[in-house]
Amino acid sequence: MERPRILIVGGGFAGLECARRLEHKLAASEAEISLVTPFSYQLYLPLLPHVAAGVLTPQSVAVSLRRSLHRTHIIPGGVIGVDPAAKVCVIRKITDEVIALRYNYLVLAPGSITRSFDIPGLTAYARGMKTLAEAAYIRDHVIAQLDLASTTLDQRERESRLQFVVVGGGYAGTETAACLQRLTTAATRRYPRLDPAMIKWHLIDIAPKLMPELGDKLGNTALQILRARGIEVSLGVSVAEVGAETVKFTDGRVLPCRTLIWTAGVAASPLIGTLDADTVRGRIAVTAEMRVPQFDSVFALGDAAAVPDLSKGDGAVCPPTAQHSARQGRRVADNLVAALHNEPLQPYYHKDLGLVVDLGGKDAVSKPIGVELKGVPAQLVARGYHIMAMRTNVAKFRVGANWLLNATAGDDFVRTGFLARQPARLRDFEYTDAYLSREQVRQHAQSLLAKG
């Protein structure tokens, strides 16, 4: 008898945890597990700001899937469409070859992309912080601005190169601004012509509070830390227009600036749009057991799914965080095992473990299990949490060693140049235009399956 195929879409927190749990709970004879992902690593997203700041090497946060998984078949590519009626996924391999793959059970964990808005110049000039390539690019770009500013005699050019804007007052934006500001401040010791006062960092958000999930006390503490370090934080403000050398804010200010880092939230993967399914603010609607009601044997979770938050009720859905995604992955695996054994499925219920925000150096705020911390104790909790959350001992060692090296030897200001010729627009690194329409998916599925 042919083994049922469980096909997992996405190798992030949700997809990896689901595959790991399935390997643990199912014998090889019970199911064939396949995972589709363009990269052979799980990106540890919370530490991307450390990569952008050069505190961690890119390899440190790229957790090897082949070290984490032992009998899951990893398909190098991306799912560009799903035909649930035929139980077929259309996959574009990294060679651009398009194939169709049947499944018995489908786990949709394609993650999210950077959310953007119809702001003039945004898609042309903004840089994201959602992928490893974007973090590496931003590091090179920021150091390039220092290099160029230190050699130009044009005061206007120098001013535009030394003003940096980060949009988004959530965890990603706040940590990105904090870590990169620390890098550029340290850099002035290596650039004799640059005065620290010349370098200006701006963090803006349309919300009235910085990281409201932290609560008023810790949120204000984080705000005070940033402002004490010279970061100008503007709340209730967004971007009105972006140019090659200027940024205009909604409050009327126009800044000379060549670096806009956009972290203003995420949107579900465009893959969700290829399915004829109900959505909640762009995320596919699922039950508390994470089943997609319209389709047989399809589960969805992570950033791309609107999973009911039973701990809050009143129609609330779980926020798109790594903590939720990892736990949902394990619950979906348990439910897949239950489905194979004809047992009842269990709902996902989240128990919050707290929040950690690493602001670089000795600065941090944390709220583990409801206890509010700041400074070195918060930093120890934050970094300890990240080490424990990484899925291989090699990754844990690399991250710990990088932190130790940076703490003792300081920062380097080296441009690798690997991505110097890349346009680096949001769609270039996040492949937002790679997906098929529903009709194209059906046609591809029928055509490719007919060929066998």
Short mmCIF file of C-alpha atoms in Angstrom, two decimals:
data_model
loop_
_atom_site.label_atom_id
_atom_site.label_comp_id
_atom_site.label_asym_id
_atom_site.label_seq_id
_atom_site.Cartn_x
_atom_site.Cartn_y
_atom_site.Cartn_z
CA MET A 1 0.00 0.00 0.00
CA GLU A 2 1.35 3.44 -0.96
CA ARG A 3 2.21 5.69 1.94
CA PRO A 4 0.18 8.91 2.26
CA ARG A 5 2.18 12.02 1.32
CA ILE A 6 2.25 14.95 3.71
CA LEU A 7 3.41 18.03 1.83
CA ILE A 8 4.60 21.00 3.89
CA VAL A 9 4.89 24.37 2.19
CA GLY A 10 7.52 26.60 3.81
CA GLY A 11 10.64 25.94 5.88
CA GLY A 12 10.19 28.67 8.48
CA PHE A 13 9.33 28.26 12.16
CA ALA A 14 5.95 26.66 11.47
CA GLY A 15 7.03 24.32 8.68
CA LEU A 16 10.21 23.14 10.37
CA GLU A 17 8.53 22.45 13.71
CA CYS A 18 5.76 20.54 11.96
CA ALA A 19 8.23 18.35 10.03
CA ARG A 20 10.37 17.70 13.12
CA ARG A 21 7.36 16.61 15.14
CA LEU A 22 6.06 14.38 12.34
CA GLU A 23 9.43 12.64 12.09
CA HIS A 24 9.30 12.02 15.83
CA LYS A 25 5.70 10.78 15.96
CA LEU A 26 5.34 8.83 12.72
CA ALA A 27 7.24 5.77 11.59
CA ALA A 28 8.77 5.96 8.12
CA SER A 29 6.26 3.38 6.92
CA GLU A 30 3.27 5.52 8.00
CA ALA A 31 3.78 8.56 5.78
CA GLU A 32 6.09 10.24 3.29
CA ILE A 33 7.00 13.75 4.47
CA SER A 34 8.03 16.37 1.90
CA LEU A 35 8.90 20.01 2.51
CA VAL A 36 9.03 22.67 -0.24
CA THR A 37 11.34 25.61 0.42
CA PRO A 38 13.58 27.75 -1.81
CA PHE A 39 16.37 27.70 0.76
CA SER A 40 17.82 24.77 2.70
CA TYR A 41 17.69 26.68 5.97
CA GLN A 42 15.24 28.00 8.50
CA LEU A 43 15.84 31.72 8.84
CA TYR A 44 15.91 32.78 12.48
CA LEU A 45 14.13 36.08 11.80
CA PRO A 46 14.36 37.69 15.28
CA LEU A 47 18.13 38.05 14.89
CA LEU A 48 18.17 39.65 11.43
CA PRO A 49 18.94 43.10 12.94
CA HIS A 50 22.13 41.58 14.39
CA VAL A 51 23.09 40.37 10.91
CA ALA A 52 22.42 43.82 9.46
CA ALA A 53 24.64 45.32 12.16
CA GLY A 54 27.40 42.75 11.59
CA VAL A 55 27.16 41.38 15.13
CA LEU A 56 26.22 37.97 13.67
CA THR A 57 27.31 36.42 10.40
CA PRO A 58 24.52 35.49 7.96
CA GLN A 59 25.28 31.79 8.36
CA SER A 60 24.65 32.04 12.10
CA VAL A 61 20.92 32.68 11.65
CA ALA A 62 20.48 30.25 8.75
CA VAL A 63 19.65 27.06 10.64
CA SER A 64 20.37 24.05 8.43
CA LEU A 65 17.24 22.06 7.58
CA ARG A 66 19.34 19.02 6.78
CA ARG A 67 20.78 19.05 10.28
CA SER A 68 17.31 19.49 11.77
CA LEU A 69 15.46 16.94 9.63
CA HIS A 70 16.50 13.36 8.90
CA ARG A 71 13.95 11.71 6.61
CA THR A 72 11.93 14.61 5.27
CA HIS A 73 12.31 15.04 1.50
CA ILE A 74 13.33 18.66 0.90
CA ILE A 75 12.27 20.07 -2.48
CA PRO A 76 14.31 23.16 -3.47
CA GLY A 77 11.75 25.61 -4.80
CA GLY A 78 8.55 27.43 -4.02
CA VAL A 79 4.89 26.56 -4.33
CA ILE A 80 3.37 29.04 -6.78
CA GLY A 81 -0.18 27.67 -6.72
CA VAL A 82 -2.44 25.04 -5.17
CA ASP A 83 -5.35 23.13 -6.73
CA PRO A 84 -7.15 21.69 -3.68
CA ALA A 85 -9.78 19.92 -5.79
CA ALA A 86 -7.12 17.83 -7.53
CA LYS A 87 -4.91 17.77 -4.39
CA VAL A 88 -2.00 19.13 -6.39
CA CYS A 89 0.66 21.76 -5.71
CA VAL A 90 2.40 23.56 -8.57
CA ILE A 91 6.06 24.05 -7.67
CA ARG A 92 8.71 26.17 -9.34
CA LYS A 93 12.13 24.71 -8.56
CA ILE A 94 15.16 26.95 -8.09
CA THR A 95 16.10 26.01 -11.68
CA ASP A 96 12.76 27.55 -12.82
CA GLU A 97 11.48 24.10 -13.79
CA VAL A 98 7.75 23.88 -12.99
CA ILE A 99 6.42 20.59 -11.63
CA ALA A 100 3.14 19.35 -10.15
CA LEU A 101 3.08 17.25 -7.02
CA ARG A 102 0.16 15.33 -5.57
CA TYR A 103 -0.49 15.24 -1.84
CA ASN A 104 -2.78 13.49 0.62
CA TYR A 105 -2.37 16.11 3.33
CA LEU A 106 -1.21 19.67 2.73
CA VAL A 107 0.31 21.96 5.35
CA LEU A 108 0.37 25.61 4.24
CA ALA A 109 3.06 27.53 6.10
CA PRO A 110 4.38 29.90 3.41
CA GLY A 111 4.93 32.73 5.87
CA SER A 112 4.61 36.41 5.06
CA ILE A 113 6.07 39.24 3.05
CA THR A 114 6.73 42.85 3.96
CA ARG A 115 3.49 44.85 3.92
CA SER A 116 3.70 47.93 1.74
CA PHE A 117 1.33 50.76 0.84
CA ASP A 118 0.62 52.93 -2.17
CA ILE A 119 3.16 55.59 -1.22
CA PRO A 120 4.97 57.39 -4.07
CA GLY A 121 8.53 56.04 -4.40
CA LEU A 122 8.17 53.40 -1.69
CA THR A 123 8.58 50.29 -3.82
CA ALA A 124 11.47 51.85 -5.75
CA TYR A 125 13.56 53.13 -2.85
CA ALA A 126 12.55 51.34 0.35
CA ARG A 127 14.60 48.42 1.65
CA GLY A 128 13.06 45.57 3.62
CA MET A 129 14.32 43.51 6.57
CA LYS A 130 12.51 40.21 5.97
CA THR A 131 15.15 38.05 4.30
CA LEU A 132 18.79 37.18 4.81
CA ALA A 133 19.67 38.86 1.52
CA GLU A 134 17.96 42.08 2.62
CA ALA A 135 19.84 42.13 5.93
CA ALA A 136 23.17 41.56 4.15
CA TYR A 137 22.32 44.25 1.61
CA ILE A 138 21.38 46.79 4.28
CA ARG A 139 24.68 46.24 6.09
CA ASP A 140 26.65 46.84 2.89
CA HIS A 141 24.48 49.83 2.02
CA VAL A 142 24.85 51.53 5.41
CA ILE A 143 28.64 51.07 5.45
CA ALA A 144 28.78 52.33 1.87
CA GLN A 145 27.04 55.53 3.00
CA LEU A 146 29.73 56.04 5.64
CA ASP A 147 32.49 55.38 3.11
CA LEU A 148 31.05 57.83 0.60
CA ALA A 149 30.17 60.50 3.17
CA SER A 150 33.72 60.47 4.51
CA THR A 151 35.18 61.23 1.06
CA THR A 152 32.74 63.74 -0.42
CA LEU A 153 33.30 67.49 -0.20
CA ASP A 154 29.64 68.18 -0.95
CA GLN A 155 27.92 69.05 2.31
CA ARG A 156 24.46 68.31 0.91
CA GLU A 157 25.51 64.87 -0.26
CA ARG A 158 27.17 64.10 3.09
CA GLU A 159 24.03 65.09 4.98
CA SER A 160 21.78 62.86 2.85
CA ARG A 161 24.12 59.89 3.20
CA LEU A 162 24.29 60.19 6.99
CA GLN A 163 20.54 60.37 7.66
CA PHE A 164 18.82 57.02 8.06
CA VAL A 165 15.08 56.38 8.44
CA VAL A 166 13.49 53.20 9.81
CA VAL A 167 9.71 52.93 9.43
CA GLY A 168 7.91 50.67 11.90
CA GLY A 169 7.91 50.83 15.69
CA GLY A 170 7.42 47.09 16.26
CA TYR A 171 10.12 44.65 17.27
CA ALA A 172 11.79 44.45 13.85
CA GLY A 173 11.96 48.21 13.31
CA THR A 174 12.97 49.08 16.85
CA GLU A 175 15.74 46.49 17.00
CA THR A 176 16.95 47.36 13.49
CA ALA A 177 17.24 51.07 14.33
CA ALA A 178 18.91 50.33 17.67
CA CYS A 179 21.46 47.86 16.33
CA LEU A 180 22.40 49.87 13.23
CA GLN A 181 22.63 53.13 15.18
CA ARG A 182 25.06 51.41 17.52
CA LEU A 183 27.09 50.25 14.52
CA THR A 184 27.31 53.68 12.90
CA THR A 185 28.21 55.35 16.20
CA ALA A 186 31.06 52.89 16.72
CA ALA A 187 32.14 53.42 13.11
CA THR A 188 33.06 57.06 13.66
CA ARG A 189 36.20 55.89 15.49
CA ARG A 190 37.37 54.41 12.17
CA TYR A 191 36.32 57.39 10.04
CA PRO A 192 38.40 60.42 11.11
CA ARG A 193 36.36 62.79 8.93
CA LEU A 194 33.01 61.80 10.41
CA ASP A 195 31.72 63.33 13.63
CA PRO A 196 29.10 61.25 15.56
CA ALA A 197 26.83 64.31 15.55
CA MET A 198 26.65 64.13 11.75
CA ILE A 199 24.92 60.73 11.80
CA LYS A 200 21.19 60.87 12.46
CA TRP A 201 18.80 57.93 12.87
CA HIS A 202 15.03 58.36 12.73
CA LEU A 203 12.47 55.76 13.85
CA ILE A 204 8.90 56.57 12.86
CA ASP A 205 5.56 54.83 13.31
CA ILE A 206 1.97 55.82 12.71
CA ALA A 207 0.98 54.23 16.06
CA PRO A 208 0.85 56.39 19.19
CA LYS A 209 3.11 54.03 21.17
CA LEU A 210 6.33 52.14 20.62
CA MET A 211 5.88 48.36 20.85
CA PRO A 212 2.53 48.52 22.71
CA GLU A 213 2.73 44.76 23.43
CA LEU A 214 5.39 45.54 26.04
CA GLY A 215 3.01 47.67 28.11
CA ASP A 216 3.40 51.33 28.98
CA LYS A 217 6.28 50.96 31.46
CA LEU A 218 8.65 48.86 29.34
CA GLY A 219 7.57 50.60 26.14
CA ASN A 220 8.53 53.96 27.66
CA THR A 221 11.80 52.48 28.92
CA ALA A 222 12.68 51.35 25.39
CA LEU A 223 11.72 54.78 24.06
CA GLN A 224 13.96 56.53 26.59
CA ILE A 225 16.89 54.24 25.75
CA LEU A 226 16.59 54.99 22.04
CA ARG A 227 16.28 58.74 22.54
CA ALA A 228 19.19 58.78 24.98
CA ARG A 229 21.32 57.21 22.27
CA GLY A 230 20.39 59.96 19.83
CA ILE A 231 17.70 58.19 17.81
CA GLU A 232 14.87 60.55 16.94
CA VAL A 233 11.61 58.68 17.51
CA SER A 234 8.48 60.16 15.92
CA LEU A 235 5.12 58.55 16.71
CA GLY A 236 1.86 59.23 14.92
CA VAL A 237 3.90 59.88 11.78
CA SER A 238 4.39 57.93 8.55
CA VAL A 239 5.98 58.38 5.14
CA ALA A 240 4.24 60.50 2.51
CA GLU A 241 6.77 60.21 -0.33
CA VAL A 242 10.17 58.67 -0.98
CA GLY A 243 12.78 59.91 -3.46
CA ALA A 244 16.30 58.85 -4.34
CA GLU A 245 17.75 61.43 -1.95
CA THR A 246 14.82 62.63 0.18
CA VAL A 247 12.06 61.29 2.41
CA LYS A 248 8.90 63.28 3.12
CA PHE A 249 6.93 62.57 6.30
CA THR A 250 3.19 62.98 6.76
CA ASP A 251 3.85 65.85 9.21
CA GLY A 252 5.39 67.84 6.36
CA ARG A 253 9.07 67.36 7.17
CA VAL A 254 11.40 66.60 4.25
CA LEU A 255 14.70 64.95 5.15
CA PRO A 256 17.76 64.57 2.96
CA CYS A 257 18.11 60.78 3.12
CA ARG A 258 19.28 57.87 0.94
CA THR A 259 18.37 55.04 3.30
CA LEU A 260 14.78 54.09 4.12
CA ILE A 261 14.33 50.75 5.88
CA TRP A 262 10.69 49.64 5.79
CA THR A 263 9.48 47.31 8.57
CA ALA A 264 5.87 48.49 8.87
CA GLY A 265 4.24 45.11 9.36
CA VAL A 266 3.76 41.97 7.29
CA ALA A 267 1.15 40.54 4.92
CA ALA A 268 0.38 36.89 4.22
CA SER A 269 2.25 35.21 1.39
CA PRO A 270 0.66 35.91 -2.04
CA LEU A 271 0.25 32.13 -2.33
CA ILE A 272 -2.91 32.49 -0.23
CA GLY A 273 -4.45 34.55 -3.01
CA THR A 274 -4.27 31.61 -5.41
CA LEU A 275 -6.73 29.65 -3.27
CA ASP A 276 -10.47 30.18 -3.36
CA ALA A 277 -10.69 30.32 0.43
CA ASP A 278 -12.05 32.69 3.05
CA THR A 279 -9.53 35.13 4.47
CA VAL A 280 -9.23 37.42 7.47
CA ARG A 281 -7.24 40.56 6.56
CA GLY A 282 -5.45 38.61 3.86
CA ARG A 283 -4.67 35.56 6.01
CA ILE A 284 -6.43 32.28 5.24
CA ALA A 285 -9.26 31.54 7.70
CA VAL A 286 -8.85 28.30 9.64
CA THR A 287 -10.51 26.51 12.54
CA ALA A 288 -8.95 26.30 15.99
CA GLU A 289 -7.50 22.95 14.85
CA MET A 290 -5.92 24.86 11.92
CA ARG A 291 -7.90 23.08 9.22
CA VAL A 292 -9.04 25.04 6.16
CA PRO A 293 -12.82 24.47 6.20
CA GLN A 294 -13.31 24.66 2.43
CA PHE A 295 -10.72 22.03 1.56
CA ASP A 296 -10.33 18.43 2.62
CA SER A 297 -7.02 17.52 4.27
CA VAL A 298 -5.55 21.04 4.13
CA PHE A 299 -4.06 22.73 7.21
CA ALA A 300 -2.72 26.28 7.41
CA LEU A 301 -0.71 28.00 10.12
CA GLY A 302 1.87 30.65 10.90
CA ASP A 303 1.92 34.14 9.42
CA ALA A 304 -0.28 33.16 6.46
CA ALA A 305 -3.17 31.84 8.58
CA ALA A 306 -5.74 33.55 10.79
CA VAL A 307 -5.59 31.06 13.66
CA PRO A 308 -8.21 31.78 16.36
CA ASP A 309 -6.60 32.97 19.59
CA LEU A 310 -8.60 30.99 22.15
CA SER A 311 -6.74 32.62 25.03
CA LYS A 312 -8.33 35.98 24.13
CA GLY A 313 -11.61 34.97 22.46
CA ASP A 314 -13.98 37.52 20.89
CA GLY A 315 -12.84 36.58 17.38
CA ALA A 316 -9.19 37.43 18.03
CA VAL A 317 -6.56 35.76 15.89
CA CYS A 318 -2.98 34.92 16.78
CA PRO A 319 -0.41 37.56 15.82
CA PRO A 320 2.24 36.64 13.22
CA THR A 321 5.12 35.89 15.59
CA ALA A 322 7.80 33.21 15.70
CA GLN A 323 6.56 32.00 19.07
CA HIS A 324 3.06 31.32 17.71
CA SER A 325 4.33 29.80 14.46
CA ALA A 326 6.61 27.27 16.15
CA ARG A 327 3.91 26.10 18.54
CA GLN A 328 1.30 25.93 15.83
CA GLY A 329 3.67 23.75 13.81
CA ARG A 330 3.84 21.23 16.60
CA ARG A 331 0.05 21.23 17.08
CA VAL A 332 -0.59 20.72 13.36
CA ALA A 333 1.81 17.77 13.40
CA ASP A 334 -0.13 16.26 16.30
CA ASN A 335 -3.38 16.78 14.39
CA LEU A 336 -1.98 15.16 11.25
CA VAL A 337 -0.99 12.13 13.29
CA ALA A 338 -4.49 12.08 14.79
CA ALA A 339 -6.06 12.31 11.33
CA LEU A 340 -3.97 9.39 10.06
CA HIS A 341 -5.02 7.34 13.10
CA ASN A 342 -8.69 8.42 12.88
CA GLU A 343 -8.50 10.19 16.22
CA PRO A 344 -10.04 13.57 17.17
CA LEU A 345 -8.07 16.74 16.43
CA GLN A 346 -7.09 19.18 19.18
CA PRO A 347 -7.38 22.99 19.05
CA TYR A 348 -4.38 25.28 19.32
CA TYR A 349 -4.21 27.17 22.60
CA HIS A 350 -1.34 29.55 23.22
CA LYS A 351 0.24 30.29 26.58
CA ASP A 352 2.35 33.42 26.32
CA LEU A 353 5.95 33.03 27.50
CA GLY A 354 6.66 36.75 27.36
CA LEU A 355 8.55 39.17 25.14
CA VAL A 356 12.20 40.06 24.61
CA VAL A 357 13.64 43.11 22.82
CA ASP A 358 17.40 43.32 22.21
CA LEU A 359 18.55 46.90 21.64
CA GLY A 360 22.22 46.01 21.22
CA GLY A 361 25.14 46.15 23.65
CA LYS A 362 23.87 46.14 27.24
CA ASP A 363 20.51 47.63 26.32
CA ALA A 364 17.39 45.47 26.33
CA VAL A 365 13.89 45.21 27.74
CA SER A 366 12.20 41.88 28.44
CA LYS A 367 9.03 40.56 29.94
CA PRO A 368 9.47 36.82 30.57
CA ILE A 369 6.37 35.21 32.14
CA GLY A 370 5.11 38.66 33.15
CA VAL A 371 8.30 39.87 34.91
CA GLU A 372 9.50 43.24 33.63
CA LEU A 373 13.28 43.56 33.16
CA LYS A 374 15.65 46.08 31.62
CA GLY A 375 19.39 46.47 31.09
CA VAL A 376 21.81 43.56 31.52
CA PRO A 377 19.29 41.16 33.15
CA ALA A 378 16.90 41.73 30.24
CA GLN A 379 19.76 41.24 27.78
CA LEU A 380 20.73 37.92 29.35
CA VAL A 381 17.11 36.74 29.17
CA ALA A 382 16.75 37.90 25.55
CA ARG A 383 19.91 36.23 24.31
CA GLY A 384 19.32 33.13 26.40
CA TYR A 385 15.87 32.79 24.85
CA HIS A 386 17.24 33.11 21.32
CA ILE A 387 19.95 30.51 21.96
CA MET A 388 17.42 28.04 23.34
CA ALA A 389 15.01 28.63 20.46
CA MET A 390 17.54 27.70 17.78
CA ARG A 391 17.10 24.14 16.54
CA THR A 392 20.67 22.85 16.14
CA ASN A 393 23.65 22.88 18.45
CA VAL A 394 25.81 24.20 15.61
CA ALA A 395 23.53 27.23 15.27
CA LYS A 396 23.53 27.80 19.03
CA PHE A 397 27.34 27.70 19.11
CA ARG A 398 27.75 30.00 16.11
CA VAL A 399 25.44 32.64 17.55
CA GLY A 400 27.00 32.48 21.01
CA ALA A 401 30.53 32.64 19.57
CA ASN A 402 29.62 35.61 17.35
CA TRP A 403 28.15 37.51 20.29
CA LEU A 404 31.27 36.82 22.37
CA LEU A 405 33.59 37.88 19.56
CA ASN A 406 31.68 41.10 18.98
CA ALA A 407 31.64 41.91 22.69
CA THR A 408 35.42 41.47 22.98
CA ALA A 409 36.75 42.58 19.58
CA GLY A 410 34.16 45.17 18.58
CA ASP A 411 32.63 45.88 15.18
CA ASP A 412 34.09 45.57 11.71
CA PHE A 413 33.10 47.86 8.86
CA VAL A 414 33.54 45.66 5.82
CA ARG A 415 31.37 45.69 2.71
CA THR A 416 31.19 42.25 1.13
CA GLY A 417 29.93 43.57 -2.19
CA PHE A 418 28.02 40.36 -2.98
CA LEU A 419 24.78 42.24 -3.57
CA ALA A 420 26.19 45.52 -4.86
CA ARG A 421 24.46 45.22 -8.24
CA GLN A 422 21.08 44.10 -6.91
CA PRO A 423 18.19 46.58 -7.20
CA ALA A 424 17.18 45.46 -3.67
CA ARG A 425 13.55 46.46 -4.03
CA LEU A 426 11.02 44.62 -1.87
CA ARG A 427 9.81 42.44 -4.73
CA ASP A 428 13.37 41.52 -5.77
CA PHE A 429 14.23 39.79 -2.52
CA GLU A 430 10.77 38.56 -1.48
CA TYR A 431 9.57 37.17 -4.85
CA THR A 432 6.15 38.79 -4.53
CA ASP A 433 5.39 38.47 -8.25
CA ALA A 434 6.16 34.74 -8.57
CA TYR A 435 2.65 33.37 -8.09
CA LEU A 436 0.00 32.13 -10.50
CA SER A 437 -3.67 32.99 -10.81
CA ARG A 438 -6.24 30.34 -9.85
CA GLU A 439 -6.97 29.59 -13.50
CA GLN A 440 -3.25 29.28 -14.29
CA VAL A 441 -2.84 26.89 -11.34
CA ARG A 442 -5.62 24.65 -12.65
CA GLN A 443 -4.17 24.69 -16.17
CA HIS A 444 -0.64 23.89 -14.95
CA ALA A 445 -1.88 21.11 -12.70
CA GLN A 446 -3.89 19.47 -15.47
CA SER A 447 -1.14 19.85 -18.05
CA LEU A 448 1.70 18.63 -15.87
CA LEU A 449 -0.24 15.69 -14.46
CA ALA A 450 -1.27 14.64 -17.97
CA LYS A 451 2.42 14.33 -18.80
CA GLY A 452 2.83 12.04 -15.81
#
